[in-house]
Short mmCIF file of C-alpha atoms in Angstrom, two decimals:
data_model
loop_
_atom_site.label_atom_id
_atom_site.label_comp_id
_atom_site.label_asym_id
_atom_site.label_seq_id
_atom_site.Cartn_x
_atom_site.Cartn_y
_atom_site.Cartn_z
CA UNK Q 1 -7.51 0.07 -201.59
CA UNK Q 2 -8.70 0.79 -197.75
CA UNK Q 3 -7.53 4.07 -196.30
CA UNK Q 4 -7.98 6.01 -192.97
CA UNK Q 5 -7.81 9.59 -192.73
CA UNK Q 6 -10.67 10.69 -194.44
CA UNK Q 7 -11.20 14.67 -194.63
CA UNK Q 8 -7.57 15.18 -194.75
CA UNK Q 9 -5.80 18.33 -196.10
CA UNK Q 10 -4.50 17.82 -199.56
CA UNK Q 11 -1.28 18.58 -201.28
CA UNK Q 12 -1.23 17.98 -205.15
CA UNK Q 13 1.84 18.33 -207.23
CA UNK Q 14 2.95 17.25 -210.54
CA UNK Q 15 5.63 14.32 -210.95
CA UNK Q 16 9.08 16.04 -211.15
CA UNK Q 17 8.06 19.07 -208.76
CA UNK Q 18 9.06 19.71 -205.25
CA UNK Q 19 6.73 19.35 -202.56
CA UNK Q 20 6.85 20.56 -199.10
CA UNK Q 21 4.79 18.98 -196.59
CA UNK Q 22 4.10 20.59 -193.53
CA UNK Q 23 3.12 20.17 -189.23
CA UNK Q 24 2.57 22.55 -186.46
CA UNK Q 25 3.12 20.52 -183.07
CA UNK Q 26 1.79 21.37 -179.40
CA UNK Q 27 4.47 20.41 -177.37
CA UNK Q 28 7.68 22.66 -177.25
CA UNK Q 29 9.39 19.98 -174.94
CA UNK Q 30 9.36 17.66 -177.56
CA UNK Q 31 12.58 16.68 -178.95
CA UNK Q 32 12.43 14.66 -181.11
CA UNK Q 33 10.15 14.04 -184.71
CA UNK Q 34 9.58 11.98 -186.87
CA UNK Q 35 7.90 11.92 -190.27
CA UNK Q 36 5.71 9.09 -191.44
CA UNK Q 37 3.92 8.33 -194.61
CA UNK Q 38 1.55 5.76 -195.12
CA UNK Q 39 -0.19 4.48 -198.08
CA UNK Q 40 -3.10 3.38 -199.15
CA UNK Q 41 -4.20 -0.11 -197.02
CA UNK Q 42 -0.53 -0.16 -195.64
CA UNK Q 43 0.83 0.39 -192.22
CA UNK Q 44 3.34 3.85 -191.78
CA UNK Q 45 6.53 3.63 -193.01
CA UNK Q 46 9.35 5.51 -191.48
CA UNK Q 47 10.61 8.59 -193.97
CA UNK Q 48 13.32 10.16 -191.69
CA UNK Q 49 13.73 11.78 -187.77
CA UNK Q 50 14.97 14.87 -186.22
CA UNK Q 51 15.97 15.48 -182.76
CA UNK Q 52 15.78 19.16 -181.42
CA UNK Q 53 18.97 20.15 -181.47
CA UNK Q 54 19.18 20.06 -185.28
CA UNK Q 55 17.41 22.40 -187.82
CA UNK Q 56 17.81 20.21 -190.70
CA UNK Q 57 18.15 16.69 -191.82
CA UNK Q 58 18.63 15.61 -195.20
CA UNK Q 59 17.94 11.47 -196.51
CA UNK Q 60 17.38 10.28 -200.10
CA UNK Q 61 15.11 12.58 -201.73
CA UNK Q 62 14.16 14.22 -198.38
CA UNK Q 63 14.58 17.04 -196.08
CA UNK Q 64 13.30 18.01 -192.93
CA UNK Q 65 13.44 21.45 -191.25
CA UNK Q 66 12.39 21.98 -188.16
CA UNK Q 67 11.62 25.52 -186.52
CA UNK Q 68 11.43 25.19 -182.57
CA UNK Q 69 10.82 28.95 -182.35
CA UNK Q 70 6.86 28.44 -184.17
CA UNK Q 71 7.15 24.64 -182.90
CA UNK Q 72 7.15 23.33 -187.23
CA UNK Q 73 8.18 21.05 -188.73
CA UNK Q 74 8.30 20.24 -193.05
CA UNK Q 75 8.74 17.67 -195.14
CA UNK Q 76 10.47 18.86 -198.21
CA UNK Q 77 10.41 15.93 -201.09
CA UNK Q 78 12.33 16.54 -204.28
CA UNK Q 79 11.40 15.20 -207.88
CA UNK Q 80 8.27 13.68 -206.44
CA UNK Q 81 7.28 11.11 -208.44
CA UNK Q 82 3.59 9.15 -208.38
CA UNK Q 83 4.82 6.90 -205.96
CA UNK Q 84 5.12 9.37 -203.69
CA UNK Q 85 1.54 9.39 -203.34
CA UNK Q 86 0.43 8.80 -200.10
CA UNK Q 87 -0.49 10.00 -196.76
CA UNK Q 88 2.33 12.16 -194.26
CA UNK Q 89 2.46 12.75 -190.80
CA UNK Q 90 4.68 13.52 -188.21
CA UNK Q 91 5.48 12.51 -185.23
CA UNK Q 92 6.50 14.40 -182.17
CA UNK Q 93 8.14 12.84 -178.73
CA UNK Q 94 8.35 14.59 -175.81
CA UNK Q 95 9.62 12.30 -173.41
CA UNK Q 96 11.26 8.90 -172.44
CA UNK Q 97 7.89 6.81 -171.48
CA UNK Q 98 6.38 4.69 -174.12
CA UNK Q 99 3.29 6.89 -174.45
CA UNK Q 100 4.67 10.05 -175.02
CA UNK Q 101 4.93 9.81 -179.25
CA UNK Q 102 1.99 11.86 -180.84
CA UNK Q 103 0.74 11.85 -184.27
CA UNK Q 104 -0.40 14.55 -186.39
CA UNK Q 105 -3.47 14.11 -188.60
CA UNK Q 106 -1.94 13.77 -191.71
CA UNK Q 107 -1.48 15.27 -195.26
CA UNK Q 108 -2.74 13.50 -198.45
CA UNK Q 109 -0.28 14.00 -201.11
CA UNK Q 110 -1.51 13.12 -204.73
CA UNK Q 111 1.12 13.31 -207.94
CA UNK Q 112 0.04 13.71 -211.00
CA UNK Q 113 1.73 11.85 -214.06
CA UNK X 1 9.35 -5.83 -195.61
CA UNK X 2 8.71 -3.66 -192.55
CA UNK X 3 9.99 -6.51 -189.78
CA UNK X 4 7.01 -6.48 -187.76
CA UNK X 5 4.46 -8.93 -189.30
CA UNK X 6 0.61 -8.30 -188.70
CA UNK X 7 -2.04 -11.27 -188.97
CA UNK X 8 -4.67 -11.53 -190.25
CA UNK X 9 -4.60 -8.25 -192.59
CA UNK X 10 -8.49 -8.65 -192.81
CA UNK X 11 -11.05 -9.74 -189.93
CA UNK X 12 -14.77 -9.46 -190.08
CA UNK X 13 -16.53 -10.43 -186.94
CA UNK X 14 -19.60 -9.86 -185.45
CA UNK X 15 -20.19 -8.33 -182.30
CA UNK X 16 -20.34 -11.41 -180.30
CA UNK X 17 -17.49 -13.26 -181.65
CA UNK X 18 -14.51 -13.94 -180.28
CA UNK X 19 -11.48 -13.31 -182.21
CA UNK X 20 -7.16 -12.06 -181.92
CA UNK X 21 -4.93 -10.45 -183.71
CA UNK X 22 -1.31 -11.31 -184.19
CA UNK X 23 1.45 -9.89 -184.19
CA UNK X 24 5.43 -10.68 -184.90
CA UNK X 25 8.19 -8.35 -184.56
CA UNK X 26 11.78 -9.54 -186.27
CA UNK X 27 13.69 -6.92 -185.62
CA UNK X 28 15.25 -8.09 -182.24
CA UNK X 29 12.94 -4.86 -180.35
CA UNK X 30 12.70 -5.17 -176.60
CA UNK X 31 9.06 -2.94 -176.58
CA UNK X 32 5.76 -3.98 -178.74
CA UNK X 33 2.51 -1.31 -179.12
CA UNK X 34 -1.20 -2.03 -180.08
CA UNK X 35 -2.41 1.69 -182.14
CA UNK X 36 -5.88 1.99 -183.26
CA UNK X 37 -6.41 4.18 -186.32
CA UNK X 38 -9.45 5.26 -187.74
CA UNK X 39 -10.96 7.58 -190.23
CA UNK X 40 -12.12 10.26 -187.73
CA UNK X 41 -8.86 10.82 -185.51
CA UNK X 42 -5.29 10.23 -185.24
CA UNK X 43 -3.63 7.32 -184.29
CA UNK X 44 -4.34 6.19 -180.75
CA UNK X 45 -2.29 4.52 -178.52
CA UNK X 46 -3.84 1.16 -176.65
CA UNK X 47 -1.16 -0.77 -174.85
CA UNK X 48 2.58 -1.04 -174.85
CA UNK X 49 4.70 -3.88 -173.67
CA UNK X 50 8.29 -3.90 -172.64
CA UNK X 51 9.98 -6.70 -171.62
CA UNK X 52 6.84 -8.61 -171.84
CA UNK X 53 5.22 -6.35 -169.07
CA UNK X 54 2.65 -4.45 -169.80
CA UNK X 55 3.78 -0.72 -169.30
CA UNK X 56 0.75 1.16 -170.50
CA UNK X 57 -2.78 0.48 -171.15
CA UNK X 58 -4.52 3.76 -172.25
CA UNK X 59 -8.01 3.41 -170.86
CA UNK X 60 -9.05 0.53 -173.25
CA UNK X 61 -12.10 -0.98 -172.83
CA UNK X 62 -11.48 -4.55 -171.42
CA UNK X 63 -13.34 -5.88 -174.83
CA UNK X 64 -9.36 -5.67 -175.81
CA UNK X 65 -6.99 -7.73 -174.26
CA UNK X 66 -3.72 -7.85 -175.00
CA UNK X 67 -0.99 -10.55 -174.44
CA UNK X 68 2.65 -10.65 -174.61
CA UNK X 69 4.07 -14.29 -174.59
CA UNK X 70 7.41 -13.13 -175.56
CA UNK X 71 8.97 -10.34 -176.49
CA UNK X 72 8.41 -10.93 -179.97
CA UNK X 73 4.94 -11.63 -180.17
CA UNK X 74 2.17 -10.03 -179.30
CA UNK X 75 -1.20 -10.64 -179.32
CA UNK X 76 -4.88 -8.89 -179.02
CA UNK X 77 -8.11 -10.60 -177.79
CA UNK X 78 -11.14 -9.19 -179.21
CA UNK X 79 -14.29 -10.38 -177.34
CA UNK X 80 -17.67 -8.49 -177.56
CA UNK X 81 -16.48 -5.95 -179.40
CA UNK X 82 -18.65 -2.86 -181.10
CA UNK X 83 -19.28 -1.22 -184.46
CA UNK X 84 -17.47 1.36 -183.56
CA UNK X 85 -14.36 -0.43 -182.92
CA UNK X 86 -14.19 -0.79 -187.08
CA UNK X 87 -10.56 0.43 -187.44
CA UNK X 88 -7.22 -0.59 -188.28
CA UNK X 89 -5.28 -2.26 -185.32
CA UNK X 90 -1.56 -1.23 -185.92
CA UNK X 91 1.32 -2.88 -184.05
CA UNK X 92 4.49 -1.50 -183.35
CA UNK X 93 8.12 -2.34 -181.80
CA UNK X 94 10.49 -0.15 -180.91
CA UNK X 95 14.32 -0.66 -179.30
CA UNK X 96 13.75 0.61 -175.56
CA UNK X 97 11.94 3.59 -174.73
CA UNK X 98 10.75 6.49 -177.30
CA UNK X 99 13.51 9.07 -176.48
CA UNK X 100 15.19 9.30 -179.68
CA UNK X 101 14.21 5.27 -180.52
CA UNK X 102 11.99 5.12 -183.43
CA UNK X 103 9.03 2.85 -183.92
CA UNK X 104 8.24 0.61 -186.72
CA UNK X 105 4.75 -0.49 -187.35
CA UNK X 106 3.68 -3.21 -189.16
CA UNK X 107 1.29 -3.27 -192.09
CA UNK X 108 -2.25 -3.69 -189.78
CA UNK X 109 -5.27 -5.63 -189.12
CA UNK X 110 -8.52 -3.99 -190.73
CA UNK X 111 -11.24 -5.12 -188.68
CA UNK X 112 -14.71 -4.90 -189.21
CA UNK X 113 -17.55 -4.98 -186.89
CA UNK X 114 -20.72 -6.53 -188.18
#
């Protein structure tokens, strides 16, 4: 299928492992983030958020930790499974306007049967 | 099912066509967004519409136009438009403003530029 985000970084892991997924963001008055993945020929889906005054989050299958003090964030998936396989980005807000959520580039994970 | 619905998912136009892209949000949002995304940068914010008024328009060329009949559906006029403009158009809703409100996109338009 179509894709964007050509010349991404890459992340390759074998179904059942961990993986752990990560951002740096620019902004330390951003408070809130949100992590993204996208596959191939598909819009982004929402994975899970964070607002600042956490360090952790935890969904199905997901956790994110975010570190204020080096301004990162990760994406830690457990059991990945081929499904997984897509493309992850975050998302960081700084504000209230509409224009002030910024996207990352994006990481390509690939899982391996 | 994301709840915002994208149409068409494919366009291929030439460069002095005149064409739009659709968009339907189901999710009861009071704020719609046009992103561009391509292969060489992140995505890029166009417009955003609250309320039905437009609230941002982030130095688009006018060969866009967007248009907001409700605040469910929004729409994007493509007249004239470039090579370069080859990307996919994402729309988005979200509930209010960004702090702490997240925004759902819907599956995109791949256009292509001929």
């Amino acid at each position: 299928g179509e894709s964007v985000g050509l010349h991404l970084p890459t992340l390759s892991v074998q179904e059942g492992d961990n993986s752990i997924i990560n951002c740096a963001y620019s902004n330390s008055a951003s408070d809130y983030f949100i992590w993204y993945k996208q596959e191939s020929g598909k819009g982004p889906q929402f994975i899970i958020d964070i607002r600042s005054n956490m360090d952790k989050r935890q969904g199905q299958r997901v956790t994110v930790l975010l570190n204020k003090t080096v301004k990162h964030l990760s994406l830690q998936i457990a059991a990945t499974q081929p499904g997984d396989s897509a493309v992850y980005f975050c998302a960081e807000n700084y504000g209230s306007g509409y224009s002030t959520l910024t996207f990352g580039k994006g990481t390509m994970l690939l899982v391996s049967p | 099912e994301t709840g915002v619905t994208q149409t068409p998912r494919h366009l291929v136009m030439g460069m002095t066509n005149k064409k739009s892209l659709k968009c339907e949000q189901h999710l009861g949002h009071n704020a719609m967004y046009w992103y561009k995304q391509s292969a060489k940068k992140p995505l890029e914010l166009m417009f955003v519409y609250s309320l039905e008024e437009r609230v941002e328009n982030n130095s688009v060329p006018s060969r866009f136009s967007p248009e907001c009949p409700n605040s469910s559906h929004l729409f994007l006029h493509l007249h004239t438009l470039q090579p370069e403009d080859s990307a996919l158009y994402l729309c988005a809703s979200s509930q209010g403003g960004l702090r702490g409100n997240t925004i759902y996109f819907g599956e995109g338009s791949w256009l292509t530029v001929v």
